[in-house]
């Protein structure tokens, strides 16, 4: 079997050259090729495979996230929302938001900011006259979220289903809506949102450039783009440990917990395929964003990229 | 043949050129059979530990029992394969690779066979316990194509074991079959299942198990010839009792 190895590699290379030749002969008819983890597939195949991955993992998505990252993904998401620092009245679009982690954190954050606002207002109102107090009753009853809203958009029906169930279970209803949509072609008008977030989703988009262009389009002028994603570790020792953990442990966890080795194999391969920090920064700038910057978390295992539409 | 090991190092670091992508398609080792997932020794160890714990935690995770069997069977499976090779009927099974599936079984014909025959009792067992041979997991982590068939055959023959031993598919029945299979095959998964299965049984059942069923299962397992060396598909008409005698299984208590 070992002897067959180099023969197969040779055949594959020749096959590749042949495929390239056919591709140029077919010309426009050839489908653009891209990657699915470490495999080479057409764009259409990639979209379908990724849809199937998330359809399959949806039920166990949260459990797996906790197991694979030992709960640290919660901290990463907290940091993202803190960085966003939304004030009441903010309109957030969370793309690839599936099971709602960012949306719920956003709502909690805005609620607590609002509570503090109301408390300060109440303290200030202690010394008002009776007239002023009765006038304040005629104002609109303050909403606990202060008109903040979050729209969760995801391409996958199963992920949205899980998200809606979670929302019901945890008691989130006000200021929250769920939309089925594709990050490469968003079903929203121009200049609508204050903040656009995409957490651990942009890696699964087939045409990242289109997703970034759409993000730019739907944000209001002055709006902020925030992306939380796995990135590249430059520290050599950590990089080796991270690779070992990713390739040896994570697929095993996928098989044992979710009965699904292949989806988690795809996950770790797709992380390796994703552009590193500087390259992603350049892509975001190309889409028209200004003041683009990134912040590494855990030495680059994860990075938050931020940009503004000015 | 044997597959090469070490599916561990990632190939794609930064290069996304066409040529590199071609190499990456190889993915270290190629699949030996449909559904094969090549794994490194470390991955197999982690899988064995993880599947054992998960199977204990959630007994309904039959896939975990299957994975445990595959990852720990590296000594027992070649042993079984050799036993089959050195037996005329077993050898034929290895050559012809019969599969027990609803699509290949003529259940109507089997149901028409007289009571007491293997075919009739097998179909009765499937219907009474509402099970199907099609729910057996195909092997994924066995790195040898022939051994993958051996474990697949073992899984598909399991229901016939129930029929021959006269054991239902409740927890008690399964444990008894596991004891028998542990003695017969030496698969660590059977040994573990036999040892830990009783944990979830009531005291009364444990007593019956310990005093009557397990000793009988062990005696039968020891006395019987290798159960994988019987071409069951050619013996549907044979009465169960006659087959039991032929193999060497003592009558159930």
Coordinates of C-alpha atoms in Angstrom, one line a residue:
Chain A
X1 CA 0.0 0.0 0.0
X2 CA 2.9 2.3 0.8
X3 CA 4.3 1.7 -2.7
X4 CA 1.1 2.9 -4.3
X5 CA 1.4 6.2 -2.6
X6 CA 3.8 8.1 -5.0
X7 CA 1.9 6.7 -8.0
X8 CA -1.3 8.1 -6.7
X9 CA 0.2 11.4 -6.0
X10 CA 1.6 11.5 -9.6
X11 CA -1.7 10.6 -11.1
X12 CA -3.5 13.2 -9.1
X13 CA -1.0 15.9 -10.3
X14 CA -1.4 14.8 -13.9
X15 CA -5.1 14.8 -13.3
X16 CA -4.9 18.3 -11.9
X17 CA -3.0 19.6 -14.9
X18 CA -5.6 17.9 -17.2
X19 CA -8.4 19.4 -15.2
X20 CA -6.8 22.9 -15.5
X21 CA -6.4 22.3 -19.3
X22 CA -10.1 21.3 -19.6
X23 CA -11.0 24.2 -17.5
X24 CA -9.3 26.7 -19.8
X25 CA -10.8 24.9 -22.9
X26 CA -14.3 25.0 -21.4
X27 CA -13.6 28.6 -20.6
X28 CA -16.6 30.4 -19.2
X29 CA -18.5 27.1 -18.8
X30 CA -16.0 26.0 -16.0
X31 CA -17.3 26.4 -12.4
X32 CA -15.1 28.5 -10.1
X33 CA -13.2 26.3 -7.8
X34 CA -12.9 26.9 -4.1
X35 CA -12.1 24.9 -0.9
X36 CA -14.2 22.9 1.5
X37 CA -11.7 22.3 4.4
X38 CA -8.8 20.6 2.6
X39 CA -10.8 19.5 -0.4
X40 CA -11.2 21.3 -3.7
X41 CA -14.8 21.8 -4.7
X42 CA -16.9 24.1 -6.9
X43 CA -18.6 27.1 -5.2
X44 CA -22.0 25.5 -5.6
X45 CA -20.8 22.2 -4.0
X46 CA -19.2 24.2 -1.1
X47 CA -22.4 26.1 -0.3
X48 CA -24.4 22.8 -0.3
X49 CA -21.8 21.0 1.9
X50 CA -21.7 23.8 4.4
X51 CA -25.4 24.0 4.6
X52 CA -25.5 20.2 5.4
X53 CA -22.8 20.6 8.0
X54 CA -24.8 23.1 10.0
X55 CA -28.0 21.3 9.4
X56 CA -26.4 18.3 11.0
X57 CA -24.7 20.1 14.0
X58 CA -27.5 22.5 14.8
X59 CA -29.0 20.6 17.7
X60 CA -25.6 20.0 19.4
X61 CA -24.0 23.3 18.3
X62 CA -23.9 24.9 21.8
X63 CA -22.8 21.8 23.6
X64 CA -20.0 21.3 21.1
X65 CA -18.9 24.9 21.4
X66 CA -18.6 24.5 25.1
X67 CA -16.7 21.2 24.9
X68 CA -14.3 22.2 22.2
X69 CA -13.4 25.6 23.7
X70 CA -13.9 24.5 27.3
X71 CA -16.4 27.3 27.6
X72 CA -14.0 30.0 26.5
X73 CA -16.1 30.9 23.5
X74 CA -18.5 32.6 25.9
X75 CA -15.7 34.9 27.0
X76 CA -14.9 35.7 23.4
X77 CA -18.5 36.6 22.7
X78 CA -18.7 38.7 25.9
X79 CA -15.6 40.6 24.8
X80 CA -17.2 41.3 21.3
X81 CA -20.3 42.8 22.8
X82 CA -18.3 44.9 25.3
X83 CA -16.2 46.2 22.5
X84 CA -19.4 47.1 20.7
X85 CA -20.6 49.0 23.8
X86 CA -24.1 49.5 22.4
X87 CA -26.3 52.2 23.8
X88 CA -30.0 51.9 24.0
X89 CA -31.6 52.6 20.7
X90 CA -29.0 50.7 18.7
X91 CA -30.1 48.6 15.7
X92 CA -28.0 45.5 15.4
X93 CA -27.8 43.1 12.5
X94 CA -26.2 39.8 13.6
X95 CA -25.4 37.8 10.5
X96 CA -24.8 34.0 10.7
X97 CA -26.2 34.5 14.1
X98 CA -27.9 31.1 14.2
X99 CA -28.4 30.1 17.8
X100 CA -28.5 33.7 19.0
X101 CA -25.5 33.9 21.3
X102 CA -24.5 37.4 20.2
X103 CA -28.2 38.6 20.0
X104 CA -28.9 37.6 23.6
X105 CA -25.7 39.2 24.9
X106 CA -26.6 42.4 23.1
X107 CA -30.0 42.4 24.7
X108 CA -28.6 41.8 28.1
X109 CA -26.0 44.5 27.7
X110 CA -28.5 47.1 26.4
X111 CA -31.0 46.2 29.2
X112 CA -28.4 46.8 31.9
X113 CA -27.3 50.1 30.4
X114 CA -30.9 51.1 30.2
X115 CA -31.5 50.1 33.8
X116 CA -28.6 52.3 34.9
X117 CA -30.0 55.1 32.8
X118 CA -33.4 54.8 34.4
X119 CA -31.9 54.6 37.9
X120 CA -30.0 57.8 37.3
X121 CA -33.1 59.4 35.9
X122 CA -35.1 58.3 39.0
X123 CA -32.5 59.7 41.4
X124 CA -32.6 63.0 39.4
X125 CA -36.4 63.0 39.7
X126 CA -36.4 62.8 43.5
X127 CA -36.5 66.6 43.9
X128 CA -39.1 67.5 41.3
X129 CA -42.2 69.3 42.0
X130 CA -45.6 67.5 41.8
X131 CA -46.3 69.3 38.5
X132 CA -43.2 68.0 36.9
X133 CA -43.9 64.5 38.1
X134 CA -47.4 64.4 36.7
X135 CA -46.0 65.7 33.4
X136 CA -43.5 62.8 33.3
X137 CA -46.4 60.3 33.4
X138 CA -47.5 61.6 30.1
X139 CA -44.3 60.7 28.5
X140 CA -44.0 57.4 26.8
X141 CA -43.6 54.5 29.2
X142 CA -39.8 53.7 29.0
X143 CA -39.2 50.4 27.3
X144 CA -36.7 48.2 29.1
X145 CA -34.6 48.1 25.9
X146 CA -35.0 51.7 25.0
X147 CA -35.9 51.0 21.3
X148 CA -32.9 48.8 20.7
X149 CA -33.4 46.0 18.3
X150 CA -31.4 43.0 17.0
X151 CA -32.1 41.2 13.8
X152 CA -30.6 37.7 13.6
X153 CA -30.0 36.6 10.1
X154 CA -28.9 33.1 9.1
X155 CA -28.9 31.1 5.9
X156 CA -29.6 27.8 7.7
X157 CA -33.2 26.9 8.8
X158 CA -32.1 24.4 11.4
X159 CA -29.8 26.9 13.2
X160 CA -32.5 29.5 13.3
X161 CA -34.9 27.0 14.7
X162 CA -32.6 26.2 17.5
X163 CA -32.1 29.9 18.1
X164 CA -35.8 30.6 18.3
X165 CA -36.3 27.7 20.7
X166 CA -33.5 29.0 22.9
X167 CA -35.0 32.5 22.9
X168 CA -38.3 31.1 24.0
X169 CA -36.7 29.0 26.7
X170 CA -34.6 31.9 28.0
X171 CA -37.4 34.4 27.8
X172 CA -36.1 36.7 25.1
X173 CA -38.8 38.2 22.9
X174 CA -38.8 42.0 22.9
X175 CA -36.6 43.7 20.3
X176 CA -35.6 40.4 18.7
X177 CA -36.4 39.1 15.2
X178 CA -35.2 36.2 13.1
X179 CA -34.7 36.4 9.3
X180 CA -33.6 33.6 6.9
X181 CA -31.0 35.2 4.6
X182 CA -27.7 34.8 2.8
X183 CA -24.7 37.0 3.9
X184 CA -23.7 37.4 0.3
X185 CA -27.1 38.8 -0.6
X186 CA -28.8 40.3 2.4
X187 CA -32.6 40.9 2.3
X188 CA -32.4 44.4 3.8
X189 CA -32.4 47.9 2.4
X190 CA -29.3 50.1 2.2
X191 CA -28.2 52.2 5.2
X192 CA -30.4 50.5 7.8
X193 CA -28.3 49.2 10.7
X194 CA -26.0 50.9 13.3
X195 CA -23.9 47.8 13.9
X196 CA -23.2 44.6 11.9
X197 CA -21.7 41.6 13.6
X198 CA -20.7 38.2 12.2
X199 CA -19.4 35.8 14.9
X200 CA -17.7 32.6 13.7
X201 CA -19.7 32.8 10.5
X202 CA -17.6 34.6 7.9
X203 CA -15.4 31.6 7.6
X204 CA -18.3 29.6 6.2
X205 CA -19.2 32.2 3.6
X206 CA -18.1 31.2 0.1
X207 CA -17.6 34.7 -1.3
X208 CA -16.2 36.7 1.6
X209 CA -15.8 39.8 -0.6
X210 CA -19.5 39.8 -1.4
X211 CA -20.4 39.4 2.3
X212 CA -18.2 42.4 3.2
X213 CA -19.8 44.5 0.4
X214 CA -23.2 43.6 1.7
X215 CA -22.2 44.6 5.2
X216 CA -21.1 47.9 3.9
X217 CA -24.3 48.4 2.0
X218 CA -26.7 47.8 4.9
X219 CA -24.9 49.8 7.5
X220 CA -25.8 53.4 8.1
X221 CA -23.1 56.0 7.6
X222 CA -21.2 56.0 10.8
X223 CA -22.1 52.4 11.3
X224 CA -19.7 49.8 12.7
X225 CA -18.6 46.4 11.3
X226 CA -17.5 43.8 13.8
X227 CA -16.2 40.3 12.9
X228 CA -15.3 37.7 15.5
X229 CA -13.5 34.7 13.9
X230 CA -10.8 32.1 14.3
X231 CA -7.5 33.4 13.0
X232 CA -3.8 32.6 12.8
X233 CA -1.5 31.9 15.7
X234 CA 2.1 33.1 15.1
X235 CA 3.6 31.8 18.3
X236 CA 5.3 28.6 17.2
X237 CA 4.8 26.6 20.4
X238 CA 1.2 27.6 20.8
X239 CA 0.6 26.9 17.2
X240 CA 1.8 23.3 17.5
X241 CA -0.2 22.7 20.6
X242 CA -3.2 24.3 18.9
X243 CA -2.8 22.1 15.8
X244 CA -2.4 19.0 17.9
X245 CA -5.6 19.8 19.8
X246 CA -7.5 20.8 16.7
X247 CA -6.7 17.8 14.6
X248 CA -6.5 15.1 17.2
X249 CA -9.1 16.0 19.8
X250 CA -11.8 18.0 18.1
X251 CA -13.0 15.4 15.6
X252 CA -13.0 12.9 18.4
X253 CA -15.2 15.2 20.5
X254 CA -17.4 15.6 17.5
X255 CA -17.8 11.8 17.1
X256 CA -18.3 11.1 20.8
X257 CA -20.7 14.0 21.6
X258 CA -22.5 14.6 18.4
X259 CA -21.9 11.4 16.5
X260 CA -20.4 13.4 13.7
X261 CA -16.7 13.3 13.0
X262 CA -16.8 14.8 9.5
X263 CA -18.4 18.1 10.4
X264 CA -15.8 18.8 13.0
X265 CA -13.0 17.7 10.7
X266 CA -14.4 20.3 8.3
X267 CA -14.4 22.9 11.1
X268 CA -10.8 22.6 12.0
X269 CA -9.7 22.4 8.3
X270 CA -11.8 25.5 7.5
X271 CA -10.0 27.4 10.3
X272 CA -6.6 26.6 8.6
X273 CA -8.0 27.8 5.3
X274 CA -9.3 31.2 6.5
X275 CA -7.2 34.3 5.7
X276 CA -4.9 35.5 8.5
X277 CA -5.5 38.8 10.4
X278 CA -3.7 41.2 8.0
X279 CA -5.2 39.7 4.9
X280 CA -8.7 39.9 6.3
X281 CA -8.0 43.5 7.3
X282 CA -7.1 44.3 3.7
X283 CA -10.3 42.7 2.5
X284 CA -12.4 44.7 4.9
X285 CA -10.6 47.9 3.7
X286 CA -11.3 46.9 0.1
X287 CA -15.0 46.8 0.8
X288 CA -14.8 50.5 1.7
X289 CA -14.5 50.5 5.5
X290 CA -12.3 52.9 7.3
X291 CA -10.3 52.7 10.5
X292 CA -10.0 49.0 10.1
X293 CA -8.3 47.3 13.0
X294 CA -8.1 43.9 14.7
X295 CA -7.6 42.7 18.2
X296 CA -6.1 39.2 18.9
X297 CA -7.6 37.1 21.6
X298 CA -5.7 34.2 23.1
X299 CA -2.6 35.0 21.0
X300 CA -4.5 34.8 17.7
X301 CA -6.6 31.8 18.1
X302 CA -9.4 34.2 17.7
X303 CA -9.4 37.8 16.4
X304 CA -12.0 40.6 16.4
X305 CA -11.8 42.8 13.3
X306 CA -13.6 46.2 13.4
X307 CA -14.3 48.8 10.7
X308 CA -16.5 51.9 10.2
X309 CA -18.6 53.1 7.3
X310 CA -17.7 56.8 7.2
Chain B
X1 CA -4.6 -4.2 2.8
X2 CA -3.4 -2.2 5.7
X3 CA -3.7 1.6 5.7
X4 CA -0.9 3.9 6.7
X5 CA -1.4 5.6 9.9
X6 CA -0.9 9.1 11.3
X7 CA -3.7 11.3 10.0
X8 CA -2.5 14.2 12.1
X9 CA -0.6 16.9 10.4
X10 CA -2.5 19.6 8.6
X11 CA -1.5 20.1 5.1
X12 CA -2.9 23.6 4.3
X13 CA -1.0 26.3 6.1
X14 CA -1.1 29.3 3.8
X15 CA -0.7 28.0 0.2
X16 CA -3.9 28.1 -1.6
X17 CA -2.4 27.5 -5.1
X18 CA -4.0 24.9 -7.3
X19 CA -1.1 22.4 -7.0
X20 CA -1.1 22.5 -3.2
X21 CA -4.8 21.9 -3.2
X22 CA -4.4 18.8 -5.3
X23 CA -1.9 17.3 -2.8
X24 CA -4.2 18.1 0.0
X25 CA -7.0 16.1 -1.6
X26 CA -5.0 13.0 -0.7
X27 CA -5.5 13.8 3.0
X28 CA -2.7 11.7 4.3
X29 CA -4.2 8.3 3.8
X30 CA -6.9 7.2 1.3
X31 CA -10.1 5.6 2.4
X32 CA -10.0 1.8 2.3
X33 CA -13.7 1.3 2.1
X34 CA -16.8 3.5 2.0
X35 CA -17.2 5.3 5.3
X36 CA -13.6 4.7 6.4
X37 CA -12.1 7.5 8.5
X38 CA -8.3 7.0 8.9
X39 CA -7.2 7.8 12.5
X40 CA -3.9 8.2 14.3
X41 CA -3.1 6.1 17.3
X42 CA -3.7 9.1 19.6
X43 CA -7.2 9.6 18.0
X44 CA -8.0 5.9 18.4
X45 CA -7.0 6.1 22.1
X46 CA -9.1 9.2 22.7
X47 CA -12.0 7.7 20.8
X48 CA -11.8 4.5 22.8
X49 CA -11.9 6.4 26.1
X50 CA -14.5 8.9 25.0
X51 CA -16.9 6.2 23.5
X52 CA -16.6 4.1 26.6
X53 CA -17.5 6.9 28.9
X54 CA -20.3 8.1 26.6
X55 CA -21.7 4.6 26.3
X56 CA -21.8 4.3 30.1
X57 CA -23.4 7.7 30.5
X58 CA -26.0 7.2 27.7
X59 CA -26.7 3.5 27.0
X60 CA -28.9 4.5 24.0
X61 CA -25.8 5.6 22.2
X62 CA -25.3 2.4 20.2
X63 CA -22.9 4.2 17.9
X64 CA -20.6 4.7 20.8
X65 CA -20.6 0.9 21.6
X66 CA -19.8 0.4 17.9
X67 CA -16.9 2.9 18.0
X68 CA -15.5 1.3 21.1
X69 CA -15.5 -2.1 19.4
X70 CA -13.7 -0.7 16.4
X71 CA -11.0 1.2 18.3
X72 CA -10.2 -1.6 20.8
X73 CA -10.5 -4.6 18.5
X74 CA -6.9 -4.5 17.1
X75 CA -6.0 -7.8 18.6
X76 CA -9.3 -9.6 18.7
X77 CA -10.3 -8.9 15.1
X78 CA -7.2 -10.4 13.4
X79 CA -7.7 -13.4 15.7
X80 CA -11.3 -13.8 14.5
X81 CA -10.3 -13.3 10.9
X82 CA -7.7 -16.1 11.2
X83 CA -10.2 -18.4 12.8
X84 CA -12.5 -17.8 9.8
X85 CA -9.7 -18.3 7.3
X86 CA -8.8 -21.7 8.7
X87 CA -12.4 -23.0 8.7
X88 CA -14.0 -24.1 5.4
X89 CA -17.4 -22.3 6.0
X90 CA -15.7 -19.3 7.5
X91 CA -13.3 -19.0 4.6
X92 CA -16.3 -19.1 2.2
X93 CA -17.9 -16.3 4.1
X94 CA -14.7 -14.2 3.9
X95 CA -14.7 -14.8 0.1
X96 CA -18.3 -14.2 -0.6
X97 CA -18.9 -11.4 2.0
X98 CA -22.6 -12.0 2.5
X99 CA -24.5 -9.1 4.2
X100 CA -27.7 -9.5 6.3
X101 CA -30.0 -6.7 5.3
X102 CA -33.7 -6.4 4.9
X103 CA -33.3 -5.8 1.2
X104 CA -31.5 -9.1 0.8
X105 CA -33.6 -11.1 3.2
X106 CA -36.8 -12.7 1.8
X107 CA -38.8 -12.1 5.0
X108 CA -42.0 -13.5 3.4
X109 CA -40.3 -16.8 2.6
X110 CA -38.7 -17.0 6.0
X111 CA -42.0 -16.3 7.7
X112 CA -43.4 -19.2 5.7
X113 CA -40.9 -21.7 7.1
X114 CA -42.0 -24.1 9.8
X115 CA -41.8 -23.1 13.4
X116 CA -38.5 -23.9 15.1
X117 CA -36.4 -23.3 12.0
X118 CA -33.7 -20.6 12.1
X119 CA -35.4 -18.5 9.5
X120 CA -38.8 -18.5 11.1
X121 CA -37.5 -17.8 14.6
X122 CA -35.2 -15.1 13.4
X123 CA -38.0 -13.2 11.7
X124 CA -40.2 -13.8 14.8
X125 CA -37.4 -12.3 16.9
X126 CA -37.1 -9.2 14.7
X127 CA -40.8 -8.6 14.8
X128 CA -41.3 -9.3 18.5
X129 CA -38.5 -6.9 19.5
X130 CA -39.2 -4.5 16.7
X131 CA -35.6 -4.4 15.5
X132 CA -34.1 -4.5 12.0
X133 CA -30.7 -5.7 10.8
X134 CA -30.3 -2.5 8.9
X135 CA -29.6 -0.4 12.0
X136 CA -26.2 -1.9 12.5
X137 CA -23.5 0.8 12.2
X138 CA -21.0 0.4 9.3
X139 CA -17.4 0.4 10.5
X140 CA -15.5 3.7 10.3
X141 CA -12.3 3.4 12.3
X142 CA -11.0 -0.1 11.3
X143 CA -7.8 0.4 9.3
X144 CA -8.1 -2.8 7.4
X145 CA -10.7 -3.6 4.8
X146 CA -11.0 -7.3 5.6
X147 CA -11.2 -6.7 9.3
X148 CA -13.8 -4.1 8.6
X149 CA -15.9 -6.8 7.1
X150 CA -15.3 -9.1 10.0
X151 CA -16.6 -6.6 12.5
X152 CA -19.5 -5.8 10.2
X153 CA -20.3 -9.6 10.0
X154 CA -20.1 -9.8 13.8
X155 CA -22.6 -6.9 14.1
X156 CA -25.0 -8.4 11.6
X157 CA -24.8 -11.9 13.2
X158 CA -25.7 -10.4 16.7
X159 CA -29.4 -10.6 16.1
X160 CA -29.0 -14.3 15.2
X161 CA -27.1 -14.7 18.5
X162 CA -30.2 -13.5 20.2
X163 CA -32.3 -16.0 18.3
X164 CA -29.9 -18.9 19.1
X165 CA -29.6 -18.0 22.7
X166 CA -33.3 -17.2 23.0
X167 CA -32.6 -13.8 24.7
X168 CA -34.8 -10.7 24.2
X169 CA -33.4 -7.2 23.5
X170 CA -33.9 -5.8 27.0
X171 CA -31.0 -4.9 29.1
X172 CA -30.8 -8.3 30.7
X173 CA -30.9 -10.2 27.4
X174 CA -28.3 -7.9 25.9
X175 CA -25.9 -8.5 28.8
X176 CA -26.3 -12.3 28.5
X177 CA -25.5 -12.1 24.8
X178 CA -22.5 -9.9 25.6
X179 CA -21.1 -12.5 28.0
X180 CA -21.5 -15.1 25.3
X181 CA -19.9 -12.9 22.7
X182 CA -17.1 -11.9 25.1
X183 CA -16.1 -15.5 25.5
X184 CA -16.5 -16.2 21.8
X185 CA -14.8 -13.2 20.3
X186 CA -12.5 -11.8 22.9
X187 CA -13.5 -8.3 21.7
X188 CA -12.7 -5.8 24.5
X189 CA -16.0 -4.1 23.8
X190 CA -17.9 -7.2 24.6
X191 CA -15.9 -7.8 27.8
X192 CA -16.6 -4.2 28.9
X193 CA -20.2 -4.4 28.0
X194 CA -20.5 -7.7 29.9
X195 CA -18.8 -6.3 32.9
X196 CA -20.5 -2.9 33.0
X197 CA -23.9 -3.7 31.5
X198 CA -25.3 -5.2 34.7
X199 CA -24.7 -1.9 36.5
X200 CA -28.1 -0.7 35.4
X201 CA -30.0 -3.8 36.4
X202 CA -32.2 -4.3 39.4
X203 CA -31.1 -6.6 42.3
X204 CA -33.5 -9.4 41.3
X205 CA -32.4 -9.4 37.7
X206 CA -28.8 -9.4 38.9
X207 CA -29.4 -12.5 40.9
X208 CA -30.9 -14.4 38.0
X209 CA -28.0 -13.1 35.9
X210 CA -25.3 -14.2 38.2
X211 CA -26.7 -17.6 39.2
X212 CA -28.2 -19.0 36.0
X213 CA -27.7 -16.9 32.9
X214 CA -24.0 -15.9 33.0
X215 CA -22.7 -19.3 33.9
X216 CA -24.7 -20.8 31.1
X217 CA -23.5 -18.2 28.6
X218 CA -19.9 -18.7 29.6
X219 CA -20.2 -22.5 29.3
X220 CA -21.9 -22.3 25.9
X221 CA -19.4 -19.7 24.7
X222 CA -16.5 -21.9 25.7
X223 CA -18.0 -25.0 24.2
X224 CA -19.3 -23.6 21.0
X225 CA -17.3 -23.3 17.8
X226 CA -16.7 -19.9 16.4
X227 CA -20.1 -18.3 15.6
X228 CA -18.7 -16.4 12.7
X229 CA -17.9 -19.6 10.9
X230 CA -21.5 -20.4 10.3
X231 CA -23.0 -19.5 6.9
X232 CA -26.4 -18.6 8.4
X233 CA -27.9 -17.5 5.1
X234 CA -27.6 -21.0 3.9
X235 CA -29.2 -22.5 7.0
X236 CA -32.6 -20.8 7.2
X237 CA -34.4 -24.2 7.0
X238 CA -32.3 -25.8 9.7
X239 CA -34.1 -26.2 13.0
X240 CA -32.7 -23.9 15.8
X241 CA -32.2 -26.8 18.1
X242 CA -30.2 -28.7 15.6
X243 CA -28.1 -25.7 14.8
X244 CA -27.5 -25.1 18.5
X245 CA -26.3 -28.7 18.9
X246 CA -24.0 -28.3 15.9
X247 CA -22.4 -25.2 17.1
X248 CA -22.2 -26.3 20.7
X249 CA -24.6 -23.9 22.5
X250 CA -26.3 -25.5 25.5
X251 CA -30.1 -25.2 25.7
X252 CA -31.1 -21.9 27.4
X253 CA -32.3 -22.2 31.0

